[in-house]
Amino acid sequence: MGRTVLPYSAVLEAEYGRWKNFRRALRREDQQLLDDLFELARRHVQAGANSSMPIAFHPILMSMLLELLRLIRRLELKLAYLETLSHAPGD
């Protein structure tokens, strides 16, 4: 008997392939951004495999959002640190 369900990593790559016409129409720098978004989704392959969502793009999109939120939080911390340095007494 063969596999009845594709591995999530194959589903993710197939989804990436479905976006190739969209990607081709983007400017080069935006193509890289799209590639980066899918790279962010690849960081959560295990969670995507366990999600059992009927629409494959939903866990992919959620993975992208998680990584973007992580980046925002990291930048907020850096900004807060830099603001404390700029308001330090004696400056």
Short mmCIF file of C-alpha atoms in Angstrom, two decimals:
data_model
loop_
_atom_site.label_atom_id
_atom_site.label_comp_id
_atom_site.label_asym_id
_atom_site.label_seq_id
_atom_site.Cartn_x
_atom_site.Cartn_y
_atom_site.Cartn_z
CA MET A 1 0.00 0.00 0.00
CA GLY A 2 1.18 3.49 -0.79
CA ARG A 3 0.98 6.61 1.28
CA THR A 4 -2.42 8.22 1.34
CA VAL A 5 -1.25 11.51 2.87
CA LEU A 6 1.69 13.52 1.56
CA PRO A 7 4.32 14.54 4.10
CA TYR A 8 3.78 18.12 5.23
CA SER A 9 7.16 19.19 3.86
CA ALA A 10 6.02 18.00 0.41
CA VAL A 11 2.71 19.84 0.84
CA LEU A 12 4.60 23.01 1.75
CA GLU A 13 6.83 22.73 -1.31
CA ALA A 14 3.81 22.05 -3.52
CA GLU A 15 2.15 25.16 -2.11
CA TYR A 16 5.31 27.14 -2.82
CA GLY A 17 5.18 25.82 -6.39
CA ARG A 18 1.58 27.00 -6.77
CA TRP A 19 2.77 30.55 -6.10
CA LYS A 20 5.39 30.50 -8.87
CA ASN A 21 3.33 32.55 -11.37
CA PHE A 22 2.60 35.10 -8.66
CA ARG A 23 6.29 35.10 -7.73
CA ARG A 24 7.35 35.57 -11.36
CA ALA A 25 5.18 38.69 -11.63
CA LEU A 26 6.79 40.31 -8.59
CA ARG A 27 9.76 42.63 -8.69
CA ARG A 28 13.04 40.87 -7.95
CA GLU A 29 13.31 42.24 -4.41
CA ASP A 30 9.73 41.16 -3.73
CA GLN A 31 10.47 37.69 -5.12
CA GLN A 32 13.16 37.40 -2.47
CA LEU A 33 10.68 38.50 0.20
CA LEU A 34 8.23 35.82 -0.92
CA ASP A 35 11.02 33.24 -0.81
CA ASP A 36 11.91 34.46 2.69
CA LEU A 37 8.29 34.05 3.83
CA PHE A 38 8.23 30.44 2.70
CA GLU A 39 11.59 29.91 4.37
CA LEU A 40 9.99 31.14 7.62
CA ALA A 41 7.21 28.59 7.16
CA ARG A 42 9.78 25.80 6.75
CA ARG A 43 10.88 26.47 10.35
CA HIS A 44 7.57 25.05 11.57
CA VAL A 45 7.30 21.87 9.52
CA GLN A 46 6.69 19.74 12.62
CA ALA A 47 3.84 21.95 13.82
CA GLY A 48 2.36 22.03 10.34
CA ALA A 49 2.51 18.25 10.12
CA ASN A 50 0.60 17.99 13.40
CA SER A 51 -1.98 20.62 12.53
CA SER A 52 -4.16 18.42 10.29
CA MET A 53 -5.74 21.47 8.71
CA PRO A 54 -7.94 20.79 5.68
CA ILE A 55 -6.50 23.81 3.87
CA ALA A 56 -2.72 23.42 3.58
CA PHE A 57 -2.05 27.12 3.33
CA HIS A 58 -3.46 27.89 6.80
CA PRO A 59 -0.59 26.37 8.86
CA ILE A 60 1.88 27.78 6.32
CA LEU A 61 0.45 31.26 6.78
CA MET A 62 0.34 30.88 10.58
CA SER A 63 3.99 29.79 10.57
CA MET A 64 4.92 32.88 8.59
CA LEU A 65 2.98 35.10 11.01
CA LEU A 66 4.63 33.50 14.05
CA GLU A 67 8.10 34.18 12.70
CA LEU A 68 7.20 37.75 11.71
CA LEU A 69 5.81 38.38 15.20
CA ARG A 70 9.00 36.93 16.70
CA LEU A 71 11.00 39.36 14.58
CA ILE A 72 8.81 42.30 15.65
CA ARG A 73 9.22 41.37 19.33
CA ARG A 74 12.98 41.10 18.93
CA LEU A 75 13.10 44.52 17.27
CA GLU A 76 10.88 46.01 20.02
CA LEU A 77 13.32 44.77 22.64
CA LYS A 78 16.27 46.24 20.76
CA LEU A 79 14.45 49.54 20.32
CA ALA A 80 13.57 49.68 24.02
CA TYR A 81 17.19 48.98 24.90
CA LEU A 82 18.42 51.71 22.57
CA GLU A 83 15.88 54.15 24.03
CA THR A 84 17.14 53.46 27.55
CA LEU A 85 20.68 54.18 26.36
CA SER A 86 19.65 57.46 24.78
CA HIS A 87 17.87 58.57 27.98
CA ALA A 88 20.64 57.54 30.34
CA PRO A 89 21.65 60.24 32.84
CA GLY A 90 24.84 62.07 32.03
CA ASP A 91 24.28 62.09 28.30
#
